[in-house]
Amino acid sequence: MNFDPTNNISWQFGHRGRVAVFIDGNNLFHAARFHNIDIDYNKLLRVLLGDGRLLRAFFYTGVDVGAERQQGFLLWMRRNGFRVIQKELKTFYDGTRKANLDVEIAVDMLSLAGRYDTAVLVSGDEDFVYAVNAVAYKGCRVEIAGFRSNTAPKLIDVADYFIDLGEIADKVRKELPHGARYDETGQPAFLNHGAEAQGNHHPSPDGHGNGFANAPAARVVIEADLEEEADHFDPSPDLIRVTDEH
């Protein structure tokens, strides 16, 4: 069933009860990049929580121990109500670097079942179908959140609700610097009407500014390094801490 947080009865009248959120960080990161969306994790959590009561929010990710920027992001996540579960990235023969945390996610979902009423799994990975069914058999409601084109149909089918992040992108997207906007493709852009772009200097993923200040081009689009997951994570200072209840 598709999920509409503005019309859904259970959302409006508080039937979701205690909510546990499980975020497959790597899966969400790549899906969001595919859709040119820079996720604001505090906004995302508020949307996923709705009028429910947060039990705990988990964030699972592979880490590069030498990436200081990523470590800074994970520290911010911990300080803002997320329980971070991490595993060091492994380098494979073809040069790719991955860390699989599917088992950790499934185990946590099952071990906490009974302490929450609603589980929200943020992932599009079909490998979670069995775990979702197992949690549902324990009497918990399970919602899947993700971008429809990046979410396995079988995973959507076994969920009680599907939250299409693409349809609510404006509710979970980071705010852009002053003077910037999102273009028709969903990418951040700046129009200077033929003159040099004016604006404040804002930190970018690479630490050298996002290019909006004094940019000579009429349209500037932020690009991030495909190899650095942490590059898309730049929490703004006005984010609100989420209460972590037991």
XYZ file of C-alpha atoms in Angstrom:
246
model
C 0.000 0.000 0.000
C 1.316 3.454 -0.847
C 1.865 5.854 2.018
C 0.567 9.413 2.126
C 1.502 11.136 5.399
C -1.129 13.824 4.793
C -4.089 11.511 4.199
C -3.262 8.213 5.875
C -5.646 7.520 8.765
C -3.132 5.688 10.954
C -0.688 8.549 10.469
C -3.225 11.201 11.452
C -4.706 9.513 14.505
C -1.631 8.105 16.192
C -2.100 4.401 15.536
C 1.584 3.910 14.757
C 2.523 3.790 18.442
C 6.179 3.206 19.264
C 8.295 3.557 16.142
C 11.738 2.089 15.435
C 13.573 3.344 12.356
C 16.222 1.274 10.580
C 18.194 3.151 7.910
C 20.313 1.232 5.410
C 22.754 4.108 4.972
C 24.589 2.882 1.899
C 21.396 1.924 0.070
C 19.728 5.253 0.837
C 22.827 7.236 -0.083
C 23.095 5.766 -3.569
C 19.345 5.936 -4.218
C 19.272 9.593 -3.172
C 22.243 10.366 -5.391
C 20.469 8.698 -8.308
C 17.551 11.083 -7.774
C 19.792 14.126 -7.163
C 18.528 14.566 -3.622
C 20.685 15.555 -0.673
C 18.984 14.068 2.382
C 18.485 16.059 5.565
C 18.464 13.227 8.098
C 16.713 15.220 10.783
C 13.874 16.065 8.411
C 13.760 12.470 7.235
C 13.410 11.166 10.772
C 10.643 13.626 11.606
C 8.704 12.579 8.501
C 9.160 8.876 9.190
C 8.166 9.296 12.820
C 4.999 11.267 12.069
C 2.872 11.335 15.207
C 4.387 8.138 16.533
C 6.704 7.888 19.535
C 10.335 7.198 18.720
C 11.794 4.119 20.363
C 15.137 4.258 18.566
C 16.607 5.256 15.215
C 19.396 3.106 13.788
C 21.787 4.104 11.020
C 23.887 1.371 9.385
C 26.873 2.222 7.234
C 30.250 1.123 5.961
C 33.120 3.321 7.084
C 36.549 4.316 5.896
C 38.515 4.716 9.114
C 40.754 7.280 7.442
C 37.925 9.531 6.240
C 37.777 12.347 8.783
C 34.767 13.975 7.160
C 32.735 10.797 7.392
C 33.743 10.353 11.033
C 32.521 13.877 11.685
C 29.177 13.081 10.090
C 28.767 9.905 12.134
C 29.591 11.818 15.315
C 26.866 14.315 14.415
C 24.417 11.447 13.857
C 25.179 9.985 17.288
C 24.723 13.350 18.961
C 21.385 13.851 17.244
C 19.566 10.751 18.378
C 20.776 8.073 15.945
C 22.346 4.798 17.034
C 25.147 4.260 14.499
C 26.150 0.710 13.572
C 29.217 0.669 11.380
C 31.475 -1.805 9.642
C 34.792 -1.131 7.956
C 34.703 -1.100 4.168
C 36.338 -4.041 2.422
C 38.163 -3.692 -0.878
C 37.304 -6.352 -3.461
C 39.342 -7.693 -6.375
C 37.649 -5.337 -8.841
C 38.554 -2.307 -6.744
C 35.085 -1.702 -5.312
C 34.708 -1.064 -1.598
C 31.691 -2.373 0.265
C 30.417 -3.256 3.705
C 27.341 -5.460 4.018
C 25.230 -4.788 7.095
C 22.095 -6.699 6.047
C 22.525 -9.223 8.857
C 22.900 -6.510 11.484
C 19.749 -4.757 10.280
C 17.700 -7.954 10.207
C 18.890 -9.064 13.653
C 18.079 -5.693 15.224
C 14.628 -5.593 13.636
C 13.809 -9.049 14.979
C 15.390 -8.683 18.415
C 13.489 -5.453 19.106
C 10.155 -6.705 17.756
C 7.700 -6.463 20.621
C 9.282 -3.303 21.961
C 8.007 -1.288 19.010
C 4.634 -1.181 17.285
C 5.868 0.057 13.912
C 9.172 -0.622 12.183
C 10.253 1.702 9.391
C 12.938 0.172 7.187
C 14.654 2.671 4.909
C 16.036 0.472 2.143
C 15.177 -0.880 -1.267
C 17.070 -4.156 -0.892
C 15.069 -7.281 -1.742
C 17.211 -9.255 0.709
C 15.063 -7.862 3.538
C 11.842 -9.535 2.366
C 12.248 -12.494 4.729
C 13.124 -10.277 7.700
C 10.131 -8.014 7.052
C 7.820 -11.027 6.948
C 9.325 -12.379 10.164
C 8.739 -9.077 11.959
C 5.177 -8.881 10.625
C 4.466 -12.391 11.952
C 5.345 -11.077 15.409
C 2.451 -8.631 15.169
C 4.349 -5.481 14.264
C 3.485 -3.145 11.428
C 6.323 -2.740 8.939
C 6.696 0.250 6.642
C 9.262 0.508 3.866
C 10.675 3.906 2.910
C 12.623 4.442 -0.283
C 12.568 5.696 -3.835
C 10.158 3.559 -5.833
C 12.457 3.063 -8.821
C 15.225 1.900 -6.476
C 13.077 -0.341 -4.292
C 12.499 -4.021 -5.020
C 8.806 -4.677 -5.841
C 8.825 -7.758 -3.596
C 9.900 -5.603 -0.664
C 7.069 -3.163 -1.319
C 4.588 -6.036 -1.563
C 5.355 -7.433 1.899
C 5.193 -4.047 3.634
C 2.097 -2.685 5.356
C 2.885 0.718 3.861
C 5.341 2.041 1.321
C 6.663 5.569 1.770
C 7.893 6.880 -1.577
C 10.637 9.354 -0.712
C 10.520 10.648 -4.263
C 6.986 11.916 -3.700
C 7.934 13.735 -0.501
C 11.406 14.851 -1.595
C 10.754 18.461 -0.596
C 10.041 17.341 2.966
C 13.341 15.492 3.397
C 15.686 17.529 1.210
C 18.378 19.779 2.653
C 17.838 23.501 2.352
C 20.133 25.212 -0.118
C 22.311 28.257 0.587
C 20.744 31.693 0.142
C 20.206 32.484 -3.529
C 20.262 28.880 -4.663
C 17.406 26.786 -5.958
C 16.654 23.325 -7.305
C 16.319 23.090 -11.083
C 13.795 21.011 -13.014
C 15.929 17.876 -12.597
C 16.052 18.232 -8.823
C 19.670 19.361 -8.807
C 20.860 22.369 -6.803
C 21.544 25.292 -9.108
C 22.176 29.034 -9.043
C 21.126 31.538 -11.678
C 23.000 34.835 -11.819
C 21.220 36.340 -14.843
C 24.443 36.940 -16.715
C 26.423 38.379 -13.833
C 28.733 36.730 -11.365
C 26.875 34.720 -8.769
C 26.776 36.491 -5.453
C 26.300 34.842 -2.103
C 27.864 33.675 1.089
C 30.554 31.062 1.203
C 29.131 27.756 2.379
C 31.091 24.638 3.241
C 30.825 21.920 0.635
C 31.451 18.192 0.885
C 35.081 18.648 -0.098
C 35.563 21.403 2.469
C 36.324 24.102 -0.082
C 32.932 25.755 -0.461
C 30.028 24.837 -2.671
C 30.879 27.138 -5.543
C 27.960 29.497 -5.123
C 30.097 32.365 -3.910
C 31.568 34.460 -6.735
C 30.959 31.723 -9.282
C 31.574 32.950 -12.859
C 29.112 30.563 -14.493
C 25.450 31.416 -14.981
C 24.416 28.075 -13.532
C 26.406 26.172 -10.962
C 25.524 22.629 -9.957
C 26.940 20.957 -6.876
C 28.731 17.713 -7.649
C 30.062 15.215 -5.138
C 32.786 12.617 -5.298
C 31.213 9.250 -6.075
C 33.821 7.503 -3.972
C 33.154 9.390 -0.738
C 29.852 8.589 0.924
C 30.482 11.248 3.523
C 30.710 13.920 0.858
C 26.937 14.269 0.662
C 26.569 14.637 4.397
C 26.899 18.202 5.619
C 24.467 18.699 8.531
C 23.243 22.257 8.936
C 23.645 23.899 12.354
C 19.919 24.342 12.991
C 19.035 20.663 13.138
C 16.944 19.557 16.084
C 17.966 16.744 18.392
C 15.577 13.801 18.367
C 14.631 12.311 21.708
C 15.756 8.702 22.118
C 13.271 6.855 24.305
C 13.504 3.411 25.828
